[in-house]
Structure formats: C-alpha cells, structure tokens
XYZ file of C-alpha atoms in Angstrom:
670
model
C 3.102 -28.799 44.752
C 4.396 -27.700 41.379
C 7.537 -28.109 39.292
C 9.498 -25.631 37.220
C 11.111 -26.769 33.981
C 13.711 -25.047 31.839
C 13.385 -24.798 28.078
C 16.020 -27.464 27.563
C 14.214 -29.873 29.890
C 10.978 -29.401 27.946
C 12.755 -30.260 24.690
C 14.362 -33.322 26.269
C 11.082 -34.495 27.749
C 9.307 -34.117 24.411
C 12.003 -36.170 22.745
C 11.600 -38.902 25.351
C 7.982 -39.469 24.328
C 9.210 -41.107 21.119
C 12.002 -43.021 22.854
C 11.768 -46.830 22.678
C 12.014 -48.331 26.159
C 13.830 -51.362 24.783
C 16.819 -49.298 23.727
C 19.555 -50.079 26.266
C 21.793 -47.192 25.219
C 21.596 -43.864 27.038
C 20.300 -40.962 25.008
C 23.316 -38.747 25.423
C 26.760 -39.828 26.433
C 27.942 -38.750 29.797
C 31.017 -36.923 28.598
C 31.696 -33.806 30.670
C 34.130 -32.047 28.401
C 32.559 -29.737 25.796
C 32.594 -31.013 22.215
C 34.767 -29.393 19.620
C 33.228 -26.288 18.066
C 32.952 -27.879 14.660
C 30.701 -30.624 16.028
C 28.196 -28.184 17.522
C 26.703 -26.293 14.587
C 23.532 -24.292 14.691
C 20.879 -23.014 12.328
C 17.950 -20.644 12.249
C 15.580 -23.408 13.377
C 15.991 -26.739 15.233
C 15.398 -29.072 12.291
C 18.505 -27.981 10.424
C 20.622 -28.143 13.554
C 19.358 -31.655 14.363
C 20.204 -32.784 10.828
C 23.675 -31.289 11.175
C 24.257 -33.279 14.366
C 23.264 -36.484 12.609
C 25.521 -35.678 9.636
C 28.466 -35.140 11.964
C 28.063 -38.422 13.811
C 25.650 -37.975 16.700
C 25.203 -41.011 18.928
C 21.507 -41.386 18.072
C 18.574 -39.431 16.629
C 17.429 -38.677 20.180
C 20.882 -37.328 21.015
C 20.801 -35.095 17.924
C 17.240 -33.956 18.663
C 17.950 -32.901 22.251
C 21.273 -31.220 21.581
C 20.194 -29.597 18.315
C 16.985 -28.127 19.713
C 18.520 -27.015 23.003
C 21.393 -25.200 21.333
C 19.180 -22.994 19.186
C 16.204 -22.595 21.549
C 17.275 -19.124 22.684
C 18.143 -17.972 19.189
C 14.912 -19.293 17.673
C 12.840 -17.660 20.408
C 14.607 -14.324 19.954
C 14.233 -14.499 16.167
C 10.521 -15.219 16.391
C 9.847 -12.534 18.982
C 11.699 -9.874 16.984
C 9.521 -10.622 13.968
C 6.404 -10.545 16.141
C 7.524 -7.185 17.533
C 7.376 -5.764 14.009
C 4.116 -7.320 12.834
C 2.013 -6.960 15.974
C 1.949 -3.107 15.915
C 0.287 -3.324 12.495
C -2.904 -4.149 14.373
C -2.954 -0.651 15.877
C -2.436 1.262 12.627
C -5.160 3.735 11.713
C -6.467 5.049 8.420
C -6.195 3.187 5.148
C -2.950 1.473 6.202
C -4.759 -0.061 9.169
C -7.584 -1.258 6.927
C -5.143 -2.945 4.551
C -2.644 -4.452 6.992
C -4.362 -4.762 10.382
C -5.476 -8.328 9.762
C -2.047 -9.175 8.357
C -0.478 -8.276 11.708
C -2.835 -10.602 13.599
C -2.402 -13.463 11.153
C 1.398 -13.326 11.014
C 1.720 -12.960 14.799
C -0.415 -16.021 15.539
C 1.344 -18.020 12.826
C 4.809 -17.180 14.163
C 3.917 -18.038 17.747
C 2.420 -21.357 16.665
C 5.527 -22.041 14.578
C 7.754 -21.319 17.584
C 5.816 -23.772 19.718
C 5.989 -26.491 17.070
C 9.695 -25.961 16.361
C 10.640 -26.411 20.033
C 8.340 -29.352 20.762
C 6.949 -31.354 17.851
C 9.982 -30.964 15.576
C 12.489 -32.511 18.052
C 9.977 -35.243 18.898
C 9.490 -36.157 15.240
C 13.252 -36.016 14.615
C 13.926 -38.400 17.496
C 11.347 -40.800 16.124
C 11.884 -40.778 12.372
C 15.468 -39.624 11.647
C 18.265 -42.169 11.447
C 21.997 -41.730 12.082
C 23.931 -40.770 8.985
C 27.553 -41.077 8.007
C 29.623 -38.251 9.399
C 29.860 -35.404 6.888
C 32.850 -33.085 7.140
C 32.382 -29.400 6.366
C 32.198 -28.695 2.633
C 34.354 -26.523 0.434
C 31.955 -23.614 0.689
C 32.211 -23.539 4.487
C 36.026 -23.684 4.286
C 36.161 -20.898 1.691
C 33.834 -18.720 3.704
C 35.818 -19.381 6.880
C 39.018 -18.196 5.169
C 37.255 -15.119 3.761
C 35.802 -14.257 7.164
C 39.221 -14.631 8.741
C 40.621 -12.191 6.189
C 37.838 -9.679 6.926
C 38.509 -9.935 10.653
C 42.148 -9.206 9.915
C 41.250 -6.192 7.737
C 38.401 -4.660 9.689
C 38.996 -1.108 8.515
C 38.794 -2.066 4.838
C 35.702 -4.215 5.455
C 33.857 -1.436 7.269
C 34.840 1.071 4.581
C 33.320 -1.182 1.918
C 30.192 -1.554 4.062
C 29.977 2.206 4.463
C 30.180 2.608 0.690
C 27.241 0.226 0.266
C 25.272 2.153 2.864
C 26.006 5.468 1.139
C 24.952 3.951 -2.171
C 21.657 2.912 -0.590
C 21.096 6.419 0.781
C 21.708 7.879 -2.668
C 19.273 5.389 -4.184
C 16.636 6.337 -1.595
C 16.825 9.977 -2.684
C 16.248 9.007 -6.285
C 13.269 6.724 -5.649
C 9.914 8.352 -6.306
C 6.915 7.897 -4.054
C 3.208 7.314 -4.487
C 0.279 6.388 -2.285
C -0.844 3.125 -3.859
C 0.609 1.441 -6.956
C -1.452 2.189 -10.046
C -2.854 -1.067 -11.352
C -3.705 -1.727 -14.982
C -7.332 -2.698 -14.475
C -8.200 -2.003 -18.100
C -10.763 0.688 -17.239
C -10.867 4.164 -18.773
C -12.905 7.173 -17.742
C -13.332 10.156 -20.078
C -15.014 13.416 -19.026
C -15.612 16.219 -21.491
C -17.339 19.560 -20.988
C -18.684 22.032 -23.528
C -19.537 25.676 -22.744
C -22.024 25.901 -19.892
C -24.786 27.235 -22.171
C -24.463 24.399 -24.709
C -27.684 22.689 -25.684
C -28.204 18.973 -25.174
C -28.312 18.346 -28.921
C -24.884 19.932 -29.370
C -23.441 17.859 -26.531
C -24.868 14.660 -28.002
C -23.253 15.427 -31.366
C -19.835 15.926 -29.723
C -20.309 12.691 -27.756
C -20.963 10.834 -31.005
C -17.729 12.227 -32.472
C -15.755 11.173 -29.389
C -17.246 7.686 -29.632
C -16.230 7.456 -33.298
C -12.641 8.494 -32.551
C -12.518 6.061 -29.657
C -13.581 3.126 -31.827
C -10.892 3.987 -34.380
C -8.123 4.427 -31.806
C -8.864 1.631 -29.337
C -9.408 -1.759 -30.936
C -8.680 -3.279 -27.510
C -12.018 -2.049 -26.140
C -14.324 -4.752 -24.846
C -17.274 -2.589 -23.809
C -18.119 1.122 -23.670
C -20.787 3.423 -22.300
C -21.648 7.111 -22.635
C -23.806 9.448 -20.553
C -24.834 12.848 -21.906
C -26.723 15.541 -20.019
C -28.258 15.287 -16.591
C -30.302 12.598 -14.890
C -33.787 13.487 -13.731
C -32.975 13.109 -10.033
C -29.335 14.203 -10.195
C -28.004 10.853 -8.948
C -24.587 11.245 -10.595
C -24.052 14.624 -8.912
C -24.738 13.039 -5.538
C -21.874 10.534 -6.001
C -19.308 13.075 -7.211
C -19.760 13.254 -10.983
C -20.422 16.357 -13.057
C -23.832 16.655 -14.657
C -25.492 19.094 -17.023
C -26.528 19.569 -20.619
C -22.899 20.394 -21.452
C -21.276 17.369 -19.755
C -20.213 14.078 -21.387
C -19.156 11.032 -19.390
C -17.594 8.236 -21.385
C -16.182 4.983 -20.067
C -14.623 1.838 -21.494
C -13.338 -1.535 -20.382
C -10.387 -2.954 -22.302
C -9.533 -6.578 -22.882
C -7.393 -8.497 -20.417
C -3.838 -7.276 -20.028
C -2.325 -10.383 -21.599
C -4.463 -9.935 -24.716
C -3.302 -6.425 -25.657
C 0.030 -4.878 -26.550
C -0.604 -1.471 -24.937
C -1.146 -0.634 -21.286
C -4.216 1.309 -20.267
C -1.984 4.329 -19.520
C -0.625 4.279 -23.089
C -4.164 4.084 -24.467
C -5.182 7.073 -22.310
C -2.219 9.143 -23.537
C -3.111 8.387 -27.162
C -6.747 9.403 -26.619
C -5.776 12.733 -25.055
C -4.069 13.823 -28.251
C -6.978 12.737 -30.442
C -9.784 14.204 -28.329
C -8.187 17.644 -28.002
C -8.786 18.169 -31.709
C -12.572 17.840 -31.339
C -14.129 21.333 -31.686
C -16.323 22.627 -28.906
C -14.647 20.752 -26.014
C -13.508 23.200 -23.326
C -12.422 20.716 -20.639
C -11.176 17.192 -21.148
C -10.047 14.462 -18.771
C -8.869 11.041 -19.928
C -7.723 8.845 -17.057
C -7.267 5.294 -15.966
C -9.260 3.943 -13.062
C -7.359 1.824 -10.532
C -9.162 -0.555 -8.202
C -7.663 1.035 -5.066
C -8.775 4.515 -6.145
C -12.350 3.362 -6.670
C -12.444 1.710 -3.245
C -10.974 4.550 -1.194
C -11.655 7.745 -3.169
C -14.411 6.960 -5.660
C -14.174 6.614 -9.412
C -13.927 10.369 -10.050
C -10.887 11.014 -7.836
C -7.579 12.260 -9.281
C -4.152 11.614 -7.731
C -2.844 15.217 -7.662
C -5.125 17.609 -5.777
C -4.254 21.141 -4.559
C -6.763 22.989 -2.387
C -6.938 26.790 -1.966
C -8.911 27.884 1.116
C -9.950 31.324 2.298
C -12.818 33.512 3.422
C -13.017 35.862 0.429
C -14.737 34.229 -2.605
C -12.967 36.501 -5.078
C -9.586 35.885 -3.466
C -10.138 32.122 -3.471
C -11.114 32.227 -7.140
C -8.035 34.269 -8.048
C -5.798 31.980 -6.011
C -7.299 28.922 -7.679
C -6.621 30.331 -11.134
C -2.986 31.074 -10.250
C -2.484 27.589 -8.806
C -4.007 26.100 -11.955
C -1.478 27.927 -14.136
C 1.368 26.805 -11.873
C 0.256 23.161 -11.979
C -0.049 23.288 -15.772
C 3.670 23.998 -16.035
C 4.728 20.879 -14.085
C 6.085 18.003 -16.156
C 3.943 14.883 -16.219
C 0.704 16.654 -15.249
C -2.268 15.824 -17.432
C -5.694 17.475 -17.707
C -5.516 19.916 -14.766
C -8.909 21.432 -13.951
C -10.256 24.002 -11.503
C -13.326 23.090 -9.482
C -14.778 26.603 -9.757
C -17.407 26.968 -12.433
C -18.326 30.207 -14.244
C -21.465 31.946 -13.156
C -24.637 31.091 -14.997
C -27.897 32.963 -15.522
C -30.520 31.751 -13.098
C -34.201 32.640 -12.872
C -35.281 33.270 -9.307
C -38.979 33.112 -8.492
C -39.809 35.095 -5.331
C -43.321 34.232 -4.186
C -45.473 36.778 -2.338
C -46.626 34.363 0.331
C -49.396 36.597 1.667
C -51.008 37.152 -1.752
C -50.600 33.484 -2.695
C -52.239 32.423 0.562
C -55.250 34.677 -0.093
C -55.698 32.966 -3.472
C -55.294 29.501 -1.934
C -51.996 28.692 -3.727
C -49.369 26.885 -1.591
C -45.745 27.661 -2.401
C -45.104 23.967 -3.096
C -47.848 23.926 -5.707
C -46.385 27.006 -7.415
C -42.936 25.354 -7.461
C -44.358 22.203 -9.084
C -46.039 24.221 -11.821
C -42.859 26.204 -12.546
C -40.738 23.037 -12.694
C -43.239 21.372 -15.039
C -43.239 24.418 -17.318
C -39.443 24.617 -17.589
C -38.185 21.069 -17.088
C -41.275 19.092 -18.037
C -43.675 16.717 -16.339
C -44.818 13.240 -17.295
C -48.331 13.632 -18.720
C -49.016 10.142 -20.025
C -47.390 7.098 -21.598
C -47.375 6.046 -25.213
C -47.395 2.344 -26.025
C -46.036 1.099 -29.323
C -45.373 -2.556 -30.185
C -45.283 -3.494 -26.530
C -42.898 -0.707 -25.528
C -43.929 2.161 -23.236
C -42.654 5.690 -23.774
C -42.996 8.514 -21.237
C -44.565 11.679 -22.650
C -43.291 14.910 -21.094
C -44.989 18.281 -21.543
C -43.355 21.686 -21.034
C -43.455 25.182 -22.494
C -42.185 25.735 -25.995
C -38.670 27.267 -26.274
C -40.101 30.568 -27.498
C -42.343 30.688 -24.412
C -39.491 30.368 -21.892
C -36.815 32.712 -23.145
C -36.988 35.490 -20.530
C -38.545 36.074 -17.099
C -41.526 37.940 -18.611
C -42.570 34.776 -20.452
C -42.529 32.831 -17.205
C -44.563 35.472 -15.390
C -47.335 34.893 -17.975
C -47.608 31.252 -16.867
C -51.200 30.441 -15.870
C -51.716 28.754 -12.497
C -54.904 27.055 -11.398
C -56.178 28.224 -8.015
C -58.796 26.346 -5.953
C -62.212 26.626 -7.521
C -60.780 26.583 -11.071
C -59.739 30.245 -11.064
C -56.797 30.981 -13.387
C -53.998 33.119 -11.913
C -50.903 34.503 -13.656
C -47.595 33.656 -11.990
C -46.730 37.353 -12.138
C -49.709 38.105 -9.879
C -48.265 36.109 -6.963
C -44.517 36.116 -7.669
C -41.666 38.102 -9.193
C -39.292 36.422 -11.676
C -35.768 37.866 -12.065
C -32.632 36.714 -13.889
C -29.404 36.778 -11.842
C -25.831 35.574 -12.376
C -25.032 32.936 -9.745
C -22.274 30.339 -9.348
C -23.174 26.797 -10.327
C -21.802 25.450 -7.049
C -20.194 26.695 -3.848
C -17.549 24.430 -2.305
C -16.635 24.712 1.362
C -14.135 22.986 3.605
C -13.470 23.650 7.263
C -16.055 26.457 7.115
C -14.094 28.232 4.367
C -14.515 28.667 0.652
C -12.304 26.232 -1.254
C -11.128 26.007 -4.850
C -9.630 22.674 -5.906
C -7.122 22.058 -8.690
C -7.076 18.365 -9.658
C -4.908 16.668 -12.276
C -3.836 13.257 -13.520
C -0.233 12.126 -13.881
C 1.599 10.338 -16.677
C 5.161 9.035 -16.556
C 5.939 10.477 -13.112
C 5.370 9.418 -9.545
C 3.131 11.372 -7.234
C 6.012 12.360 -4.951
C 8.028 13.862 -7.801
C 5.022 15.815 -9.064
C 4.176 17.117 -5.579
C 7.766 18.293 -5.074
C 7.680 20.205 -8.369
C 4.283 21.739 -7.539
C 5.609 22.879 -4.156
C 8.516 24.622 -5.856
C 6.169 26.242 -8.370
C 3.866 27.487 -5.596
C 6.741 28.864 -3.488
C 7.090 32.007 -5.609
C 3.497 32.344 -6.719
C 2.597 35.338 -4.537
C -0.975 34.431 -3.612
C -3.312 37.001 -2.028
C -3.239 37.319 1.756
C -5.555 35.162 3.827
C -5.319 32.113 1.546
C -4.152 28.664 2.599
C -2.781 26.177 0.049
C -2.641 22.494 0.909
C -2.526 19.157 -0.871
C -5.462 16.776 -0.865
C -6.392 13.458 -2.455
C -3.641 10.861 -2.793
C -0.935 13.300 -1.673
C -2.617 13.929 1.684
C -3.401 10.258 2.221
C 0.179 9.340 1.322
C 1.619 11.848 3.764
C -0.609 10.607 6.591
C 0.002 6.924 5.847
C 3.780 7.383 5.488
C 3.869 9.315 8.761
C 2.082 6.452 10.532
C 4.308 3.837 8.912
C 7.454 5.790 9.769
C 6.358 5.832 13.393
C 5.642 2.114 13.149
C 9.115 1.544 11.696
C 10.723 3.373 14.618
C 8.538 1.527 17.123
C 9.367 -1.819 15.539
C 13.090 -1.071 15.674
C 12.860 -0.147 19.369
C 10.833 -3.260 20.189
C 13.252 -5.497 18.286
C 16.184 -4.005 20.195
C 14.360 -4.436 23.512
C 13.541 -8.082 22.771
C 17.172 -8.844 21.928
C 18.422 -6.950 24.983
C 16.102 -8.995 27.204
C 17.101 -12.282 25.576
C 20.864 -11.693 25.683
C 20.895 -9.587 28.887
C 23.193 -7.113 27.172
C 23.052 -3.836 25.282
C 26.178 -4.423 23.227
C 25.145 -7.694 21.602
C 21.793 -6.339 20.293
C 23.675 -3.413 18.785
C 25.975 -5.807 16.923
C 22.967 -7.745 15.609
C 21.051 -4.583 14.760
C 23.912 -3.450 12.537
C 22.373 -5.465 9.672
C 19.119 -3.450 9.670
C 20.415 -0.249 7.947
C 21.862 -2.376 5.173
C 18.534 -4.131 4.729
C 16.894 -0.745 4.196
C 19.684 0.228 1.793
C 19.167 -2.999 -0.147
C 15.430 -2.368 -0.380
C 15.934 1.117 -1.848
C 18.624 -0.136 -4.218
C 16.201 -2.760 -5.531
C 13.412 -0.187 -5.914
C 15.743 2.195 -7.752
C 17.103 -0.536 -10.027
C 13.603 -1.629 -11.075
C 12.176 1.893 -11.314
C 9.574 1.133 -8.643
C 8.334 4.064 -6.519
C 8.061 3.809 -2.762
C 4.396 3.165 -2.021
C 2.296 1.890 0.837
C 3.007 -1.694 -0.237
C 6.786 -1.343 -0.516
C 6.872 0.573 2.794
C 5.262 -2.420 4.495
C 8.017 -4.560 2.964
C 10.651 -2.248 4.464
C 9.013 -2.564 7.886
C 8.943 -6.349 7.564
C 12.694 -6.350 6.941
C 13.401 -4.842 10.364
C 12.087 -7.954 12.102
C 13.260 -10.496 9.515
C 16.871 -9.605 8.714
C 18.039 -9.766 12.329
C 17.157 -13.470 12.559
C 20.316 -14.694 10.818
C 22.515 -12.391 12.867
C 20.836 -13.527 16.103
C 21.693 -17.183 15.518
C 25.269 -16.376 14.441
C 25.988 -14.184 17.440
C 24.232 -16.571 19.836
C 26.410 -19.449 18.688
C 29.535 -17.312 18.962
C 28.568 -16.578 22.569
C 28.198 -20.287 23.246
C 31.640 -20.968 21.794
C 33.178 -18.211 23.901
C 31.633 -19.717 27.014
C 33.452 -22.950 26.145
C 36.836 -21.276 26.053
C 37.352 -20.130 22.445
C 38.852 -16.756 21.691
C 36.521 -14.132 20.259
C 37.948 -14.174 16.715
C 37.999 -17.965 16.542
C 34.452 -18.147 17.919
C 33.190 -15.699 15.285
C 34.882 -17.569 12.432
C 33.589 -20.943 13.617
C 30.092 -19.559 14.239
C 29.979 -18.028 10.775
C 31.224 -21.214 9.121
C 28.755 -23.401 11.003
C 25.912 -21.003 10.265
C 26.601 -20.519 6.560
C 24.378 -23.328 5.296
C 21.233 -22.395 7.277
C 21.694 -18.711 6.412
C 21.865 -19.463 2.709
C 18.949 -21.883 2.968
C 16.779 -19.308 4.726
C 17.675 -16.503 2.328
C 17.328 -18.522 -0.857
C 14.009 -20.085 0.117
C 12.601 -16.650 0.975
C 13.944 -15.036 -2.193
C 12.687 -17.813 -4.456
C 9.343 -17.766 -2.673
C 8.953 -14.031 -3.356
C 10.418 -14.110 -6.861
C 7.148 -15.073 -8.625
C 5.430 -12.169 -6.871
C 8.216 -9.786 -7.903
C 8.275 -10.710 -11.615
C 4.583 -11.462 -12.143
C 2.859 -9.617 -14.979
C -0.655 -10.863 -14.390
C -3.595 -8.533 -13.833
C -3.072 -6.623 -10.585
C 0.657 -7.390 -10.348
C 1.441 -3.708 -9.795
C -0.080 -3.946 -6.325
C 2.242 -6.668 -4.986
C 5.430 -6.277 -7.042
C 6.803 -3.414 -4.868
C 6.502 -5.408 -1.632
C 8.350 -8.407 -3.045
C 11.046 -6.262 -4.690
C 11.749 -4.369 -1.469
C 11.957 -7.523 0.651
C 14.185 -9.368 -1.830
C 16.599 -6.466 -2.177
C 16.846 -5.882 1.554
C 17.204 -9.569 2.382
C 19.951 -10.213 -0.168
C 22.125 -7.272 0.892
C 21.563 -7.868 4.602
C 22.609 -11.503 4.163
C 26.034 -10.470 2.873
C 26.327 -7.950 5.685
C 25.365 -10.569 8.264
C 27.973 -12.999 6.962
C 30.748 -10.404 6.787
C 30.198 -7.120 8.581
C 28.314 -8.392 11.641
C 31.247 -10.636 12.703
C 33.610 -7.693 12.170
C 31.451 -5.471 14.381
C 31.265 -8.299 16.896
C 35.049 -8.485 17.030
C 35.127 -4.755 17.837
C 32.357 -4.621 20.438
C 31.841 -8.069 21.943
C 35.244 -8.269 23.606
C 33.886 -6.462 26.670
C 30.359 -7.866 26.501
C 29.095 -10.151 29.212
C 29.345 -13.793 28.136
C 26.306 -15.890 28.903
C 26.666 -19.350 27.436
C 24.103 -22.090 26.926
C 25.351 -25.514 27.885
C 23.509 -28.672 26.879
C 23.188 -30.932 29.895
C 23.326 -34.707 29.588
C 20.014 -36.526 29.766
C 19.551 -40.243 29.989
C 15.773 -40.300 30.276
C 13.611 -41.500 33.157
C 14.744 -44.561 34.895
C-alpha cells in the first residue's frame, strides 16, 4: 500500500511537525470563500510570502506558513528549474570554456536543487515554529504608486511597447559597438621582451645590446621588482623545445613589476613606453615588448601572442611571399604592435656527408665522427677548474681562424682504432649550403605565421580590420589564410557558448510550458529575456568592457535568472484570475503584490555583484565583465518585468488557459 501526496500537502505536513498539540485553535480557518486579492501576496520564495501573510493579519504563523508556501510552490519550482536548465548544460561544454565553467554548472545545479528542497520544506517549518503574528500592515506608498503607474501602462499599451522597443533597439546598437576578446587581459605585472639581432651576430655583440636594453629598462621602469635576461642559446636547446627563440642573436628579457596598488602605471602603459625607447637601440632588427596574462600562460604558453594569422600552402616560395604580404597588411592595422613573421632568413650551414664504407674500413663509426665534429665547432667539456671553492667548466674547441670555411674542418684530425690519425676529409665531404633555420608545417602543409600584440584595441576589432585588409591583398593561388591563437579559440568558444545560449533558452521555455501547461504564458514570461541581453550589452558599452568568455557566461546566466521575477508575477495573476478577477485587475494586483520581493531580489543580487564589478585588486579584469553584464541585464529586465510583461500579458493571456492554484484548508491530524 502506498500514498500519493501533492506539493501543498507536503508543505502542510512539514508545518505540522512544529505545531504544538496544546493549541486548541485550528491551523487555518474553514472559510470557503477566496480571500481578497490584496491579502494573498506572493514573492520569489516562500519566506517573503509567509512574512507578508503575517504582516497582513494571518490567523497564526502556521496559517501563514502553509498558505504562503503553497501559493508560491509552483512559481518557486519553475524559477529554480529554469535556472538549472541554463547552468546544467555547462557541464557538457568542450574546449577551454568547458575547463573553466564545467564545475560551475555542477556546483550551481546541486546548490539550486538543495535550495528548492529547503525552501519548500524547512523554511515553512521554521516559520511555523519561530515567527509570531504581527500587526496588519497595509500596502505602502510605493506599492500604490506602482499600481497606478501599471494601470496607466495597461491603458496605454502602444506607447509602453514603443518605449520598450526603443530600449531594445538601443541595446542592439550597443551590442554592435562592443568589442570582443577571448579572455580579459589581466594586469599581472609581468613583462616579456624579445629582441633579435641579425642572424650572423656574434654572442659578444648580442650581450652588449642586452646590457644596453637592461640599462634603458632600469631608467624607464622604477616599478620593477625583479628582472632576468637570457642571451644566446642553451646547451641542450631547452628554450626552443618550449616555444622560445634561441641563438647567438636572440635576447630574452623579463621583468616582474610591483603590485598593482603600489604603482601609478599599468603594465600595458609600461610596455608601450618601453617600445619607444628600445626601438632606438642600434642593431635590433626585431623587437617584441608584451605583457603576460595568467590565462595566456596557462592555455597558450608564455610566448603566445593574441593576434595570429596563418598562411598555408604547398609551395614554400608561395607561402613565404604570402606571409610577407600578410605581414605588411597587418602592420597597417591600428592598435597592432610588434608584428613578426615566423619565417627566418636562410643561413649558411656546413653539411658533413660521411662515406660510410670508407669510415667502416677505418673503424670509425658515424656517431664517433659526429661527436668529434661537434666538439671541434661547439666545444666539449675537457676538465673543471676549481678556484676558491667554485668549479668552472673548461670547454675546448678549434680556434676561430681554424673553423672559418669547410676546408679548415676537413683538416680536422680524427683518431681511429689503434691510434691511427685520420683527416676528416678522408672519410667525409664538408660543404656549405644555404638552408632555412626552421621549417614550420601544419596539416601537412607549409605554414608561415604572422603574430602581433595589441594595444588600446580589442581582439575582435583588430581581427575585423585585418580581414578587411586581407580581402584585397591578392595572394598567390593555392594559399589558405586563417586566424590562429586567441582569435581561433575565441571563435570556437563563442560558437559553443552561442549554441549553449540557444539551448538554454529552449530548455527554459520547455520548463515553463510544462509547469504552466500553456505555450502563451511562457512566451509572455520570456519577453523579459531580450531586454536582459540588451541591458547586458548597454552596461558593457557604457563601461568600455569588451565581450569576452567571462561576460558571455554572464549573458547566459541571465537567460535563466531574469525569468524568475516574471514567473512569480504571472503565476500570481493566474491565481487571481481563477478566483474571478478580470485580467487587467489581476495583472495590476499581481504586480503590486510582487513589487517588494522583486525589488528585494534585484537589489540583493546587484549589491552582491557590485564589489566584483568595481574591484580594482590584482586580477579584477577577469571577473569585472561577468558582474557588469549580469548587473546591467538584471536591472533593465527588472523594469521590463514590472512594466512590459504585464502589458504583454494583457495582450496575450486573455485567451490562455487558466489553471489556478487554490490553497485548501488544513486543520492538522486529529
């Protein structure tokens, strides 16, 4: 045997747990006629509605708890499920967006479901136990003023909708003017400077230029806390393996500035100042001064640049020519800094071709010959020198005058087994050829990459200008030009998030349609969503904040959040209609009764996000966009919910099916 309980019965039963058996009064009076609309307010969650019942003269705390929770049970459930419908799909996101926000979707979903359970069970129980009847409180001046204003809007629906349309058009215009970027650039206080001399520069020349750069840096950046410099090439080529340039002509310089609150300039301003100073240093052919954001180091490595254009093709000469043309086009785009082409000029290389048969007859393995050649040119550790407790490695190699041309290397003496001396020229041929320093491939094609930093412009604006510059470039046939780096990641992430936004909107509509058993009522409620998006873009445009991955997540959150206020308003209007009120009167009374909880919900959310939106602490750039987007969308959607949603309801709900929620009397177990 089993029993089925309705949601209202569960709430009533939970309230009975805290009921004192000695109380002779019934919990709820047995009146059969419905109460006046003004005495049955509602709110976005049971606690506020229970308090309203007590303020307006409920018979007892238990009476207020049962009626208050039962009246808003449907609305609270629908509001929670619509928010869950937006956050839960975050779990299934792929790429970097999934890494950042997948756990957020799980956490918020579980928290909302637990909150729903508590609000429909523990909250009414605690209210019945601890709240006490209060003196009846008539509606305040604000409710009366809003009721009159809403009545005027219902009487002038055309003018109200025209004003709403103007706001929506303003939001669309703001969206077109908002720039876009992948991740917000944070002021981490880290600088990375790369300088290159001509490829044939000697190490001593490079070290002298590095010393000059260090001197200029110390003069220009008093905010520096620590610095480092790397000149030349490591013995094992470790830096090359992790994406850095190496060579006798390469300088890598880095610095960490003091905390953001301790300096007057941002790291971007410091970088712009250094670019102008370093360009005056003679001998520097390529220069890159850039800030290093934490997100870039995590996802792309420290050497990555935000603007990357890739030229792919099968012909090496065509790819090189296309890369040079793209480089010139990118140089002409405003806001682009330090553009560089990945192709390197050819360099003279000595190739040693060993006659394996002759070397084998003399007992010389190819590996042994290679070791001797490397030791002669690069050097080999012969011994260590100790001085005052410090050890110094001693490297031996041929003198510069003995390694100037291939003929000198062919005279190198090798030691064969048995102590026989053999010239390298007897077992190998040494030639000098021009070869590229590196060959880059992607998707089995040659690729030339143009990478650049940005200053004063968003990535989306720069990409749009580069696309226009490339449109009339006239590249050779067989070449493919595409964006890489942050631009590619942004496009992929925004495409996934746009699909998630559409999916969330569909799920929210489906949840409301299932809850209200209607297609018209969800459409009325959903009317607040476009204005939430318009408010988000207006806030981003007003603060000069680009649309990034973080602010996009805020826009998606709004889809599930902003409908909550409209759900409770429309649900209460439906209840009033089921009790005999006309549609216009039900909408006015529902709006007036709902005004206080709507303002409470909006203000608490806005004030909770305000510190995140205005924070200027280290790393604030990462979270400011999310808070700004949510605040802007929530504020504008609140005004729309209080004004335009009732107007749309008066136009569309007249033919909608009315399904009321009556609160049954309950006297408790006998």
